[in-house]
Short mmCIF file of C-alpha atoms and ligand atoms in Angstrom, two decimals:
data_model
loop_
_atom_site.label_atom_id
_atom_site.label_comp_id
_atom_site.label_asym_id
_atom_site.label_seq_id
_atom_site.Cartn_x
_atom_site.Cartn_y
_atom_site.Cartn_z
CA UNK K 412 -21.60 5.05 -23.55
CA UNK K 413 -20.92 7.34 -20.58
CA UNK K 414 -20.20 10.99 -21.40
CA UNK K 415 -18.02 13.20 -19.26
CA UNK K 416 -19.82 16.31 -18.10
CA UNK K 417 -18.48 19.52 -16.63
CA UNK K 418 -18.11 18.82 -12.95
CA UNK K 419 -18.26 21.91 -10.72
CA UNK K 420 -16.38 20.13 -7.96
CA UNK K 421 -13.19 20.32 -10.03
CA UNK K 422 -13.07 24.06 -9.48
CA UNK K 423 -13.15 23.81 -5.68
CA UNK K 424 -10.24 23.83 -3.25
CA UNK K 425 -8.15 20.67 -3.44
CA UNK K 426 -8.94 19.59 0.12
CA UNK K 427 -12.65 19.51 -0.54
CA UNK K 428 -12.03 16.98 -3.29
CA UNK K 429 -11.19 14.45 -0.60
CA UNK K 430 -14.39 14.96 1.39
CA UNK K 431 -17.02 16.33 -0.97
CA UNK K 432 -20.66 16.54 0.01
CA UNK K 433 -22.46 13.78 -1.87
CA UNK K 434 -26.18 14.52 -2.05
CA UNK K 435 -28.21 11.63 -3.46
CA UNK K 436 -25.14 9.40 -3.41
CA UNK K 437 -25.93 5.83 -4.38
CA UNK K 438 -23.28 3.18 -3.76
CA UNK K 439 -21.96 1.63 -6.99
CA UNK K 440 -23.16 -1.85 -7.90
CA UNK K 441 -21.10 -4.52 -6.15
CA UNK K 442 -19.00 -6.93 -8.14
CA UNK K 443 -20.01 -10.56 -7.80
CA UNK K 444 -18.41 -12.35 -4.91
CA UNK K 445 -14.76 -13.33 -5.39
CA UNK K 446 -15.43 -17.02 -5.20
CA UNK K 447 -17.63 -16.84 -8.28
CA UNK K 448 -15.19 -14.84 -10.42
CA UNK K 449 -12.83 -17.73 -10.95
CA UNK K 450 -14.98 -20.81 -10.61
CA UNK K 451 -12.17 -23.28 -11.34
CA UNK K 452 -10.15 -22.21 -8.31
CA UNK K 453 -10.91 -22.79 -4.67
CA UNK K 454 -10.21 -19.67 -2.63
CA UNK K 455 -11.10 -19.15 1.02
CA UNK K 456 -11.64 -15.51 1.92
CA UNK K 457 -9.34 -14.53 4.77
CA UNK K 458 -9.92 -10.76 4.82
CA UNK K 459 -12.96 -9.31 3.08
CA UNK K 460 -12.98 -6.21 0.89
CA UNK K 461 -15.06 -4.40 3.50
CA UNK K 462 -12.59 -5.14 6.27
CA UNK K 463 -9.75 -4.01 3.98
CA UNK K 464 -11.51 -0.76 3.07
CA UNK K 465 -12.22 0.12 6.69
CA UNK K 466 -8.67 -0.60 7.83
CA UNK K 467 -7.09 1.35 4.96
CA UNK K 468 -9.14 4.42 5.85
CA UNK K 469 -7.74 4.18 9.39
CA UNK K 470 -4.18 3.84 8.10
CA UNK K 471 -4.61 6.84 5.81
CA UNK K 472 -5.85 9.01 8.67
CA UNK K 473 -3.02 7.87 10.89
CA UNK K 474 -0.39 8.59 8.21
CA UNK K 475 -1.85 12.03 7.54
CA UNK K 476 -1.84 12.90 11.24
CA UNK K 477 1.75 11.67 11.63
CA UNK K 478 3.05 13.68 8.66
CA UNK K 479 1.38 16.82 10.05
CA UNK K 480 2.82 16.15 13.51
CA UNK K 481 6.35 15.64 12.11
CA UNK K 482 6.21 18.87 10.22
CA UNK K 483 4.99 20.81 13.24
CA UNK K 484 7.76 19.29 15.37
CA UNK K 485 10.56 20.01 12.89
CA UNK K 486 9.61 22.90 10.62
CA UNK K 487 11.95 23.50 7.73
CA UNK K 488 13.67 26.86 7.40
CA UNK K 489 14.61 26.53 3.76
CA UNK K 490 11.51 28.36 2.56
CA UNK K 491 10.55 25.19 0.70
CA UNK K 492 7.79 23.00 2.15
CA UNK K 493 8.90 19.43 2.81
CA UNK K 494 8.01 17.01 0.02
CA UNK K 495 5.97 13.89 0.70
CA UNK K 496 7.20 11.07 -1.53
CA UNK K 497 5.39 7.75 -1.60
CA UNK K 498 7.49 4.83 -2.83
CA UNK K 499 5.30 1.83 -3.72
CA UNK K 500 6.94 -1.53 -4.27
CA UNK K 501 5.60 -2.91 -7.53
CA UNK K 502 3.70 -4.95 -8.38
CA UNK K 503 2.00 -6.26 -5.26
CA UNK K 504 1.25 -2.88 -3.68
CA UNK K 505 -0.68 -1.31 -6.54
CA UNK K 506 -4.20 -1.82 -5.23
CA UNK K 507 -3.29 -1.04 -1.62
CA UNK K 508 -1.49 2.09 -2.84
CA UNK K 509 -4.43 3.26 -4.94
CA UNK K 510 -6.83 2.98 -2.01
CA UNK K 511 -4.44 4.25 0.67
CA UNK K 512 -3.34 7.48 -1.00
CA UNK K 513 -6.94 8.56 -1.47
CA UNK K 514 -7.16 8.74 2.32
CA UNK K 515 -4.10 11.01 2.54
CA UNK K 516 -5.18 14.55 1.58
CA UNK K 517 -1.66 15.97 1.25
CA UNK K 518 0.43 16.95 -1.76
CA UNK K 519 2.60 14.01 -2.72
CA UNK K 520 4.54 12.46 -5.53
CA UNK K 521 4.65 8.74 -6.27
CA UNK K 522 7.96 7.12 -7.18
CA UNK K 523 7.50 3.38 -7.75
CA UNK K 524 10.27 0.82 -7.47
CA UNK K 525 10.17 -2.68 -8.89
CA UNK K 526 11.49 -5.41 -6.65
CA UNK K 527 10.91 -9.10 -7.12
CA UNK K 528 11.60 -11.82 -4.66
CA UNK K 529 9.19 -14.54 -5.72
CA UNK K 530 10.04 -15.31 -9.33
CA UNK K 531 7.50 -17.58 -11.00
CA UNK K 532 5.50 -19.96 -8.90
CA UNK K 533 7.79 -19.99 -5.83
CA UNK K 534 6.08 -19.32 -2.52
CA UNK K 535 9.17 -18.81 -0.38
CA UNK K 536 11.61 -15.95 -0.67
CA UNK K 537 14.38 -16.13 -3.23
CA UNK K 538 16.16 -12.94 -2.08
CA UNK K 539 15.28 -9.44 -3.30
CA UNK K 540 16.14 -8.11 -6.78
CA UNK K 541 15.71 -4.44 -7.65
CA UNK K 542 14.89 -3.73 -11.30
CA UNK K 543 15.39 -0.33 -12.87
CA UNK K 544 16.87 1.44 -9.83
CA UNK K 545 15.32 3.55 -7.09
CA UNK K 546 14.59 7.29 -6.91
CA UNK K 547 17.73 9.26 -6.03
CA UNK K 548 16.29 12.60 -4.90
CA UNK K 549 14.87 11.69 -1.51
CA UNK K 550 17.16 13.80 0.68
CA UNK K 551 15.11 16.01 3.02
CA UNK K 552 11.77 14.47 1.96
CA UNK K 553 9.13 12.69 4.04
CA UNK K 554 9.25 9.23 2.49
CA UNK K 555 6.71 6.46 2.92
CA UNK K 556 7.47 3.05 1.45
CA UNK K 557 4.29 1.11 0.63
CA UNK K 558 4.35 -2.66 0.18
CA UNK K 559 1.81 -5.44 0.12
CA UNK K 560 3.29 -7.78 2.72
CA UNK K 561 6.22 -8.20 5.08
CA UNK K 562 7.33 -11.81 4.99
CA UNK K 563 11.06 -12.61 5.22
CA UNK K 564 11.84 -8.89 5.44
CA UNK K 565 14.47 -9.06 2.70
CA UNK K 566 12.67 -6.78 0.24
CA UNK K 567 11.87 -4.01 2.70
CA UNK K 568 15.18 -4.39 4.51
CA UNK K 569 17.11 -3.78 1.30
CA UNK K 570 14.93 -0.89 0.12
CA UNK K 571 14.95 0.81 3.53
CA UNK K 572 18.76 0.74 3.65
CA UNK K 573 19.04 2.19 0.15
CA UNK K 574 16.61 5.01 0.87
CA UNK K 575 17.95 5.75 4.35
CA UNK K 576 21.39 6.31 2.80
CA UNK K 577 19.94 9.37 1.03
CA UNK K 578 19.04 11.08 4.35
CA UNK K 579 15.32 11.66 3.98
CA UNK K 580 13.75 13.87 6.69
CA UNK K 581 11.57 10.94 7.74
CA UNK K 582 11.27 7.38 6.45
CA UNK K 583 8.29 5.21 7.26
CA UNK K 584 7.00 1.91 5.96
CA UNK K 585 3.36 0.90 5.43
CA UNK K 586 2.37 -2.68 4.67
CA UNK K 587 -1.07 -4.10 4.17
CA UNK K 588 -0.12 -7.46 5.70
CA UNK K 589 2.55 -8.71 8.05
CA UNK K 590 3.23 -12.40 8.52
CA UNK K 591 3.40 -13.22 12.19
CA UNK K 592 6.95 -13.40 13.52
CA UNK K 593 6.03 -16.67 15.25
CA UNK K 594 5.94 -18.33 11.82
CA UNK K 595 9.74 -18.21 11.90
CA UNK K 596 9.76 -16.76 8.38
CA UNK K 597 11.41 -13.45 9.22
CA UNK K 598 15.05 -13.33 8.10
CA UNK K 599 15.57 -9.60 8.57
CA UNK K 600 14.00 -7.39 11.25
CA UNK K 601 12.27 -4.43 9.65
CA UNK K 602 10.48 -1.72 11.65
CA UNK K 603 7.12 -1.20 10.00
CA UNK K 604 5.12 1.81 11.18
CA UNK K 605 1.76 0.99 9.62
CA UNK K 606 0.34 -2.53 9.37
CA UNK K 607 -3.09 -3.31 7.97
CA UNK K 608 -3.43 -6.86 9.29
CA UNK K 609 -1.24 -9.48 10.97
CA UNK K 610 -1.63 -12.92 9.37
CA UNK K 611 -0.32 -16.42 10.04
CA UNK K 612 1.74 -18.67 7.79
CA UNK K 613 -0.76 -18.81 4.90
CA UNK K 614 0.29 -17.95 1.36
CA UNK K 615 -2.26 -15.31 0.45
CA UNK K 616 -3.55 -13.97 -2.87
CA UNK K 617 -5.79 -11.16 -4.03
CA UNK K 618 -5.98 -7.40 -3.53
CA UNK K 619 -2.65 -7.05 -5.36
CA UNK K 620 -0.98 -10.23 -4.10
CA UNK K 621 -0.21 -12.88 -6.68
CA UNK K 622 0.55 -16.51 -7.13
CA UNK K 623 2.74 -16.91 -10.25
CA UNK K 624 1.61 -13.48 -11.47
CA UNK K 625 -2.11 -14.18 -11.25
CA UNK K 626 -5.02 -13.46 -8.89
CA UNK K 627 -3.98 -9.87 -8.11
CA UNK K 628 -7.41 -8.64 -9.19
CA UNK K 629 -9.40 -10.58 -6.57
CA UNK K 630 -11.18 -7.94 -4.49
CA UNK K 631 -10.70 -9.85 -1.19
CA UNK K 632 -7.58 -11.39 0.31
CA UNK K 633 -7.79 -15.17 0.21
CA UNK K 634 -5.97 -18.42 0.72
CA UNK K 635 -5.84 -21.01 -2.03
CA UNK K 636 -6.77 -24.64 -1.59
P1 LIG U 1245 9.90 -10.65 1.72
O1 LIG U 1245 11.05 -10.00 1.02
O2 LIG U 1245 10.09 -12.11 1.95
O3 LIG U 1245 9.41 -9.91 2.96
O4 LIG U 1245 8.73 -10.74 0.69
C1 LIG U 1245 8.07 -9.71 0.27
C2 LIG U 1245 7.40 -9.98 -1.07
O5 LIG U 1245 7.13 -11.36 -1.34
C3 LIG U 1245 6.09 -9.31 -1.00
O6 LIG U 1245 6.20 -7.95 -1.40
C4 LIG U 1245 5.24 -10.13 -1.90
O7 LIG U 1245 5.35 -9.65 -3.22
C5 LIG U 1245 5.81 -11.53 -1.82
N1 LIG U 1245 5.04 -12.36 -0.86
C6 LIG U 1245 5.38 -12.70 0.41
N2 LIG U 1245 4.42 -13.45 0.98
C7 LIG U 1245 3.43 -13.58 0.05
C8 LIG U 1245 2.14 -14.23 0.05
O8 LIG U 1245 1.67 -14.85 1.01
N3 LIG U 1245 1.43 -14.12 -1.10
C9 LIG U 1245 1.88 -13.45 -2.21
N4 LIG U 1245 3.06 -12.82 -2.24
C10 LIG U 1245 3.84 -12.89 -1.12
MG1 LIG U 1246 6.19 -7.48 -3.53
#
């Protein structure tokens, strides 16, 4: 049983929570390697957890710098600071989101949307379906859409149009993966501002990405078969 203890760091300024001094820090024990978690399945690691972690830190720093730069360039005169609203596309972006936002030391709110385009075991796009609506109060906000992967472009194309119609101050898109345009899979051109990794035509799983709803919990990004 692990007991919570009073932690003095919780009384410090919010920014220091992102970069606390960590005397005597020991790294946590590593989970067993992906390939041994699900012994019945053959998975080839395409992008390791360490590569993912390093790249996400870079993306977070870049996003933070860009939001600061935007605000300096176009200060608001309403007396209200501009809101940063992160819009993750569920379910595939959850792990990317969780890691990315911890590298963005700014006040933000998170407003998830649920969009499916790969019902069941399909591995090619079936067109995008939005479930449960999208946030409607994005006017004047700095909005960042976060998704796992840009493939046909239908999901992000649809969501970007719906959010742009609300006149946010800025609208940017971050994806962990982008399938190479040369694969011929892109059906809609979508400007993505932050890309973790470019990949080829593989159908990938892990780190949030699923096949038929499973494998999202693999710590690395892999290819089946
Ligand atoms: P798009 O609308 O075709 O760009 O597809 C985007 C969505 O399809 C992503 O958010 C993923 O959920 C899913 N998807 C596309 N490619 C893959 C893949 O290789 N593995 C798992 N899911 C994928
Ligand atoms: Mg998705």
